[in-house]
mmCIF file with all atom_site columns, C-alpha atoms in Angstrom:
data_model
loop_
_atom_site.group_PDB
_atom_site.id
_atom_site.type_symbol
_atom_site.label_atom_id
_atom_site.label_alt_id
_atom_site.label_comp_id
_atom_site.label_asym_id
_atom_site.label_entity_id
_atom_site.label_seq_id
_atom_site.pdbx_PDB_ins_code
_atom_site.Cartn_x
_atom_site.Cartn_y
_atom_site.Cartn_z
_atom_site.occupancy
_atom_site.B_iso_or_equiv
_atom_site.pdbx_formal_charge
_atom_site.auth_seq_id
_atom_site.auth_comp_id
_atom_site.auth_asym_id
_atom_site.auth_atom_id
_atom_site.pdbx_PDB_model_num
ATOM 1   C CA . GLN N 1 1   ? 14.704 166.019 60.145 1.00 84.00 ? 1   GLN N CA 1
ATOM 2   C CA . LEU N 1 2   ? 14.840 169.781 60.698 1.00 92.00 ? 2   LEU N CA 1
ATOM 3   C CA . ARG N 1 3   ? 17.499 171.866 59.090 1.00 95.00 ? 3   ARG N CA 1
ATOM 4   C CA . LEU N 1 4   ? 18.150 175.236 60.886 1.00 97.00 ? 4   LEU N CA 1
ATOM 5   C CA . VAL N 1 5   ? 20.301 178.259 59.300 1.00 96.00 ? 5   VAL N CA 1
ATOM 6   C CA . GLU N 1 6   ? 21.018 181.271 61.270 1.00 96.00 ? 6   GLU N CA 1
ATOM 7   C CA . SER N 1 7   ? 21.757 184.580 59.835 1.00 96.00 ? 7   SER N CA 1
ATOM 8   C CA . GLY N 1 8   ? 22.225 188.227 61.032 1.00 96.00 ? 8   GLY N CA 1
ATOM 9   C CA . GLY N 1 9   ? 25.193 187.985 63.278 1.00 93.00 ? 9   GLY N CA 1
ATOM 10  C CA . GLY N 1 10  ? 28.036 190.580 63.075 1.00 97.00 ? 10  GLY N CA 1
ATOM 11  C CA . PRO N 1 11  ? 29.736 193.360 64.832 1.00 97.00 ? 11  PRO N CA 1
ATOM 12  C CA . ALA N 1 12  ? 27.791 195.740 67.042 1.00 97.00 ? 12  ALA N CA 1
ATOM 13  C CA . GLN N 1 13  ? 28.513 198.648 69.346 1.00 97.00 ? 13  GLN N CA 1
ATOM 14  C CA . ALA N 1 14  ? 27.931 198.347 73.108 1.00 98.00 ? 14  ALA N CA 1
ATOM 15  C CA . GLY N 1 15  ? 24.402 199.746 73.703 1.00 98.00 ? 15  GLY N CA 1
ATOM 16  C CA . GLY N 1 16  ? 23.310 198.998 70.179 1.00 98.00 ? 16  GLY N CA 1
ATOM 17  C CA . SER N 1 17  ? 21.051 196.422 68.655 1.00 98.00 ? 17  SER N CA 1
ATOM 18  C CA . LEU N 1 18  ? 21.245 193.390 66.439 1.00 98.00 ? 18  LEU N CA 1
ATOM 19  C CA . SER N 1 19  ? 18.739 191.017 64.993 1.00 98.00 ? 19  SER N CA 1
ATOM 20  C CA . LEU N 1 20  ? 19.283 187.250 64.301 1.00 98.00 ? 20  LEU N CA 1
ATOM 21  C CA . SER N 1 21  ? 17.201 185.070 62.274 1.00 98.00 ? 21  SER N CA 1
ATOM 22  C CA . CYS N 1 22  ? 16.847 181.267 61.910 1.00 97.00 ? 22  CYS N CA 1
ATOM 23  C CA . ALA N 1 23  ? 15.154 179.703 58.968 1.00 96.00 ? 23  ALA N CA 1
ATOM 24  C CA . ALA N 1 24  ? 13.889 176.204 59.335 1.00 95.00 ? 24  ALA N CA 1
ATOM 25  C CA . SER N 1 25  ? 13.144 173.746 56.777 1.00 90.00 ? 25  SER N CA 1
ATOM 26  C CA . GLY N 1 26  ? 12.650 169.976 56.270 1.00 80.00 ? 26  GLY N CA 1
ATOM 27  C CA . SER N 1 27  ? 10.096 168.989 58.762 1.00 72.00 ? 27  SER N CA 1
ATOM 28  C CA . THR N 1 28  ? 6.924  170.070 60.451 1.00 81.00 ? 28  THR N CA 1
ATOM 29  C CA . TYR N 1 29  ? 8.118  173.406 61.938 1.00 82.00 ? 29  TYR N CA 1
ATOM 30  C CA . ASN N 1 30  ? 5.027  174.075 64.029 1.00 87.00 ? 30  ASN N CA 1
ATOM 31  C CA . GLU N 1 31  ? 5.417  170.938 66.043 1.00 92.00 ? 31  GLU N CA 1
ATOM 32  C CA . TYR N 1 32  ? 8.753  172.106 67.451 1.00 95.00 ? 32  TYR N CA 1
ATOM 33  C CA . ALA N 1 33  ? 9.740  174.344 70.416 1.00 97.00 ? 33  ALA N CA 1
ATOM 34  C CA . LEU N 1 34  ? 12.568 176.710 69.282 1.00 97.00 ? 34  LEU N CA 1
ATOM 35  C CA . GLY N 1 35  ? 15.094 178.479 70.943 1.00 98.00 ? 35  GLY N CA 1
ATOM 36  C CA . TRP N 1 36  ? 18.468 180.298 71.073 1.00 98.00 ? 36  TRP N CA 1
ATOM 37  C CA . LEU N 1 37  ? 21.703 179.215 72.984 1.00 98.00 ? 37  LEU N CA 1
ATOM 38  C CA . ARG N 1 38  ? 25.017 180.970 72.901 1.00 98.00 ? 38  ARG N CA 1
ATOM 39  C CA . GLN N 1 39  ? 28.644 180.190 73.611 1.00 98.00 ? 39  GLN N CA 1
ATOM 40  C CA . VAL N 1 40  ? 30.573 183.102 74.923 1.00 96.00 ? 40  VAL N CA 1
ATOM 41  C CA . PRO N 1 41  ? 34.286 183.106 75.517 1.00 92.00 ? 41  PRO N CA 1
ATOM 42  C CA . GLY N 1 42  ? 35.342 181.332 78.741 1.00 92.00 ? 42  GLY N CA 1
ATOM 43  C CA . LYS N 1 43  ? 31.990 179.946 79.677 1.00 93.00 ? 43  LYS N CA 1
ATOM 44  C CA . GLU N 1 44  ? 29.987 176.985 78.821 1.00 94.00 ? 44  GLU N CA 1
ATOM 45  C CA . ARG N 1 45  ? 27.222 177.185 76.213 1.00 96.00 ? 45  ARG N CA 1
ATOM 46  C CA . GLU N 1 46  ? 24.127 178.686 77.771 1.00 97.00 ? 46  GLU N CA 1
ATOM 47  C CA . TRP N 1 47  ? 20.458 178.901 77.054 1.00 98.00 ? 47  TRP N CA 1
ATOM 48  C CA . VAL N 1 48  ? 19.406 182.520 75.877 1.00 98.00 ? 48  VAL N CA 1
ATOM 49  C CA . GLY N 1 49  ? 15.687 181.837 75.754 1.00 98.00 ? 49  GLY N CA 1
ATOM 50  C CA . SER N 1 50  ? 12.994 179.694 73.871 1.00 98.00 ? 50  SER N CA 1
ATOM 51  C CA . VAL N 1 51  ? 9.630  179.854 72.517 1.00 98.00 ? 51  VAL N CA 1
ATOM 52  C CA . ASP N 1 52  ? 7.037  177.082 72.800 1.00 96.00 ? 52  ASP N CA 1
ATOM 53  C CA . THR N 1 53  ? 4.728  175.805 69.849 1.00 94.00 ? 53  THR N CA 1
ATOM 54  C CA . GLY N 1 54  ? 2.187  178.393 71.032 1.00 93.00 ? 54  GLY N CA 1
ATOM 55  C CA . GLY N 1 55  ? 4.551  181.156 70.707 1.00 93.00 ? 55  GLY N CA 1
ATOM 56  C CA . LEU N 1 56  ? 4.993  181.858 74.622 1.00 97.00 ? 56  LEU N CA 1
ATOM 57  C CA . PRO N 1 57  ? 8.588  182.857 75.147 1.00 97.00 ? 57  PRO N CA 1
ATOM 58  C CA . SER N 1 58  ? 10.995 182.281 78.035 1.00 98.00 ? 58  SER N CA 1
ATOM 59  C CA . TYR N 1 59  ? 14.217 184.010 78.836 1.00 98.00 ? 59  TYR N CA 1
ATOM 60  C CA . ALA N 1 60  ? 17.266 183.643 80.722 1.00 98.00 ? 60  ALA N CA 1
ATOM 61  C CA . ASP N 1 61  ? 17.818 186.282 83.361 1.00 98.00 ? 61  ASP N CA 1
ATOM 62  C CA . PHE N 1 62  ? 20.502 188.020 81.338 1.00 98.00 ? 62  PHE N CA 1
ATOM 63  C CA . ALA N 1 63  ? 18.246 188.339 78.463 1.00 98.00 ? 63  ALA N CA 1
ATOM 64  C CA . LYS N 1 64  ? 15.099 189.590 80.139 1.00 98.00 ? 64  LYS N CA 1
ATOM 65  C CA . GLY N 1 65  ? 14.303 193.133 79.323 1.00 98.00 ? 65  GLY N CA 1
ATOM 66  C CA . ARG N 1 66  ? 16.889 193.355 76.624 1.00 98.00 ? 66  ARG N CA 1
ATOM 67  C CA . PHE N 1 67  ? 16.233 190.410 74.155 1.00 98.00 ? 67  PHE N CA 1
ATOM 68  C CA . THR N 1 68  ? 13.032 189.391 72.415 1.00 98.00 ? 68  THR N CA 1
ATOM 69  C CA . ILE N 1 69  ? 12.433 185.945 70.939 1.00 98.00 ? 69  ILE N CA 1
ATOM 70  C CA . SER N 1 70  ? 9.629  185.441 68.507 1.00 97.00 ? 70  SER N CA 1
ATOM 71  C CA . ARG N 1 71  ? 8.498  182.890 65.805 1.00 96.00 ? 71  ARG N CA 1
ATOM 72  C CA . ASP N 1 72  ? 6.735  183.313 62.596 1.00 95.00 ? 72  ASP N CA 1
ATOM 73  C CA . ASN N 1 73  ? 5.169  179.919 61.663 1.00 92.00 ? 73  ASN N CA 1
ATOM 74  C CA . ALA N 1 74  ? 3.968  181.148 58.257 1.00 92.00 ? 74  ALA N CA 1
ATOM 75  C CA . LYS N 1 75  ? 7.759  181.935 57.360 1.00 94.00 ? 75  LYS N CA 1
ATOM 76  C CA . ASN N 1 76  ? 9.210  178.966 59.421 1.00 94.00 ? 76  ASN N CA 1
ATOM 77  C CA . THR N 1 77  ? 11.465 181.310 60.960 1.00 96.00 ? 77  THR N CA 1
ATOM 78  C CA . LEU N 1 78  ? 12.620 182.125 64.494 1.00 97.00 ? 78  LEU N CA 1
ATOM 79  C CA . TYR N 1 79  ? 14.006 185.603 65.512 1.00 98.00 ? 79  TYR N CA 1
ATOM 80  C CA . LEU N 1 80  ? 16.194 187.089 68.341 1.00 98.00 ? 80  LEU N CA 1
ATOM 81  C CA . GLN N 1 81  ? 16.124 190.839 68.714 1.00 98.00 ? 81  GLN N CA 1
ATOM 82  C CA . MET N 1 82  ? 18.907 191.946 71.011 1.00 98.00 ? 82  MET N CA 1
ATOM 83  C CA . ASN N 1 83  ? 18.934 195.465 72.410 1.00 98.00 ? 83  ASN N CA 1
ATOM 84  C CA . SER N 1 84  ? 21.112 197.252 74.722 1.00 98.00 ? 84  SER N CA 1
ATOM 85  C CA . LEU N 1 85  ? 24.034 194.937 73.833 1.00 98.00 ? 85  LEU N CA 1
ATOM 86  C CA . GLN N 1 86  ? 27.024 194.488 76.119 1.00 97.00 ? 86  GLN N CA 1
ATOM 87  C CA . ALA N 1 87  ? 30.529 193.363 75.439 1.00 96.00 ? 87  ALA N CA 1
ATOM 88  C CA . GLU N 1 88  ? 29.630 190.330 77.548 1.00 96.00 ? 88  GLU N CA 1
ATOM 89  C CA . ASP N 1 89  ? 27.062 189.239 74.722 1.00 97.00 ? 89  ASP N CA 1
ATOM 90  C CA . THR N 1 90  ? 29.837 188.505 72.390 1.00 98.00 ? 90  THR N CA 1
ATOM 91  C CA . GLY N 1 91  ? 29.768 184.997 71.277 1.00 98.00 ? 91  GLY N CA 1
ATOM 92  C CA . ILE N 1 92  ? 28.395 182.397 68.862 1.00 98.00 ? 92  ILE N CA 1
ATOM 93  C CA . TYR N 1 93  ? 24.720 182.277 68.854 1.00 98.00 ? 93  TYR N CA 1
ATOM 94  C CA . TYR N 1 94  ? 22.848 178.971 68.071 1.00 98.00 ? 94  TYR N CA 1
ATOM 95  C CA . CYS N 1 95  ? 19.394 178.262 66.878 1.00 98.00 ? 95  CYS N CA 1
ATOM 96  C CA . ALA N 1 96  ? 17.844 175.154 68.400 1.00 98.00 ? 96  ALA N CA 1
ATOM 97  C CA . ALA N 1 97  ? 14.897 172.947 67.917 1.00 97.00 ? 97  ALA N CA 1
ATOM 98  C CA . ASP N 1 98  ? 13.228 170.248 69.832 1.00 97.00 ? 98  ASP N CA 1
ATOM 99  C CA . THR N 1 99  ? 9.720  168.715 70.463 1.00 96.00 ? 99  THR N CA 1
ATOM 100 C CA . SER N 1 100 ? 10.537 169.441 74.111 1.00 97.00 ? 100 SER N CA 1
ATOM 101 C CA . GLU N 1 101 ? 11.342 173.026 75.110 1.00 97.00 ? 101 GLU N CA 1
ATOM 102 C CA . TRP N 1 102 ? 12.875 171.585 78.379 1.00 97.00 ? 102 TRP N CA 1
ATOM 103 C CA . LEU N 1 103 ? 15.633 169.906 76.305 1.00 97.00 ? 103 LEU N CA 1
ATOM 104 C CA . ILE N 1 104 ? 16.289 173.193 74.679 1.00 98.00 ? 104 ILE N CA 1
ATOM 105 C CA . TRP N 1 105 ? 16.547 174.791 78.137 1.00 97.00 ? 105 TRP N CA 1
ATOM 106 C CA . ARG N 1 106 ? 18.844 171.999 79.113 1.00 97.00 ? 106 ARG N CA 1
ATOM 107 C CA . GLY N 1 107 ? 21.122 172.543 76.139 1.00 97.00 ? 107 GLY N CA 1
ATOM 108 C CA . ARG N 1 108 ? 20.313 169.248 74.591 1.00 97.00 ? 108 ARG N CA 1
ATOM 109 C CA . PRO N 1 109 ? 18.002 169.880 71.677 1.00 98.00 ? 109 PRO N CA 1
ATOM 110 C CA . ASP N 1 110 ? 17.834 167.388 68.764 1.00 96.00 ? 110 ASP N CA 1
ATOM 111 C CA . TYR N 1 111 ? 18.427 170.097 66.073 1.00 97.00 ? 111 TYR N CA 1
ATOM 112 C CA . TRP N 1 112 ? 21.077 172.742 65.900 1.00 97.00 ? 112 TRP N CA 1
ATOM 113 C CA . GLY N 1 113 ? 21.996 175.536 63.622 1.00 97.00 ? 113 GLY N CA 1
ATOM 114 C CA . GLN N 1 114 ? 25.489 176.124 62.618 1.00 96.00 ? 114 GLN N CA 1
ATOM 115 C CA . GLY N 1 115 ? 25.809 179.341 64.735 1.00 97.00 ? 115 GLY N CA 1
ATOM 116 C CA . THR N 1 116 ? 26.371 182.928 63.921 1.00 97.00 ? 116 THR N CA 1
ATOM 117 C CA . GLN N 1 117 ? 29.042 185.208 65.572 1.00 97.00 ? 117 GLN N CA 1
ATOM 118 C CA . VAL N 1 118 ? 28.056 188.233 67.459 1.00 98.00 ? 118 VAL N CA 1
ATOM 119 C CA . THR N 1 119 ? 30.846 190.666 68.457 1.00 98.00 ? 119 THR N CA 1
ATOM 120 C CA . VAL N 1 120 ? 30.015 193.514 70.670 1.00 98.00 ? 120 VAL N CA 1
ATOM 121 C CA . SER N 1 121 ? 32.648 196.162 71.007 1.00 97.00 ? 121 SER N CA 1
ATOM 122 C CA . SER N 1 122 ? 32.781 198.808 73.979 1.00 89.00 ? 122 SER N CA 1
#
């Protein structure tokens, strides 16, 4: 079992930045691919990006060039640095984990965090 707890959400101005963290506990963290998904108003939950066990990140097109995903295996923590925020980035951001990065991309990971709200005002 893996427990994921996000932190760092909140309000931000358009064009600004926000950093999210996801602390993991309860299992062998290094064996899991990790990722971020989000639920924005009026849309289905979507993949933001993920990082494999080796630390190689992948991003959705909307995130490329603006968001950075990284993991610190020593701290059992996943990060999402969001820059150049837009109002369209408003939503609930979820941390996710699975032994298969593909399942994270598909939105079907074994483990989810509780979500953290990000609100971007223009």
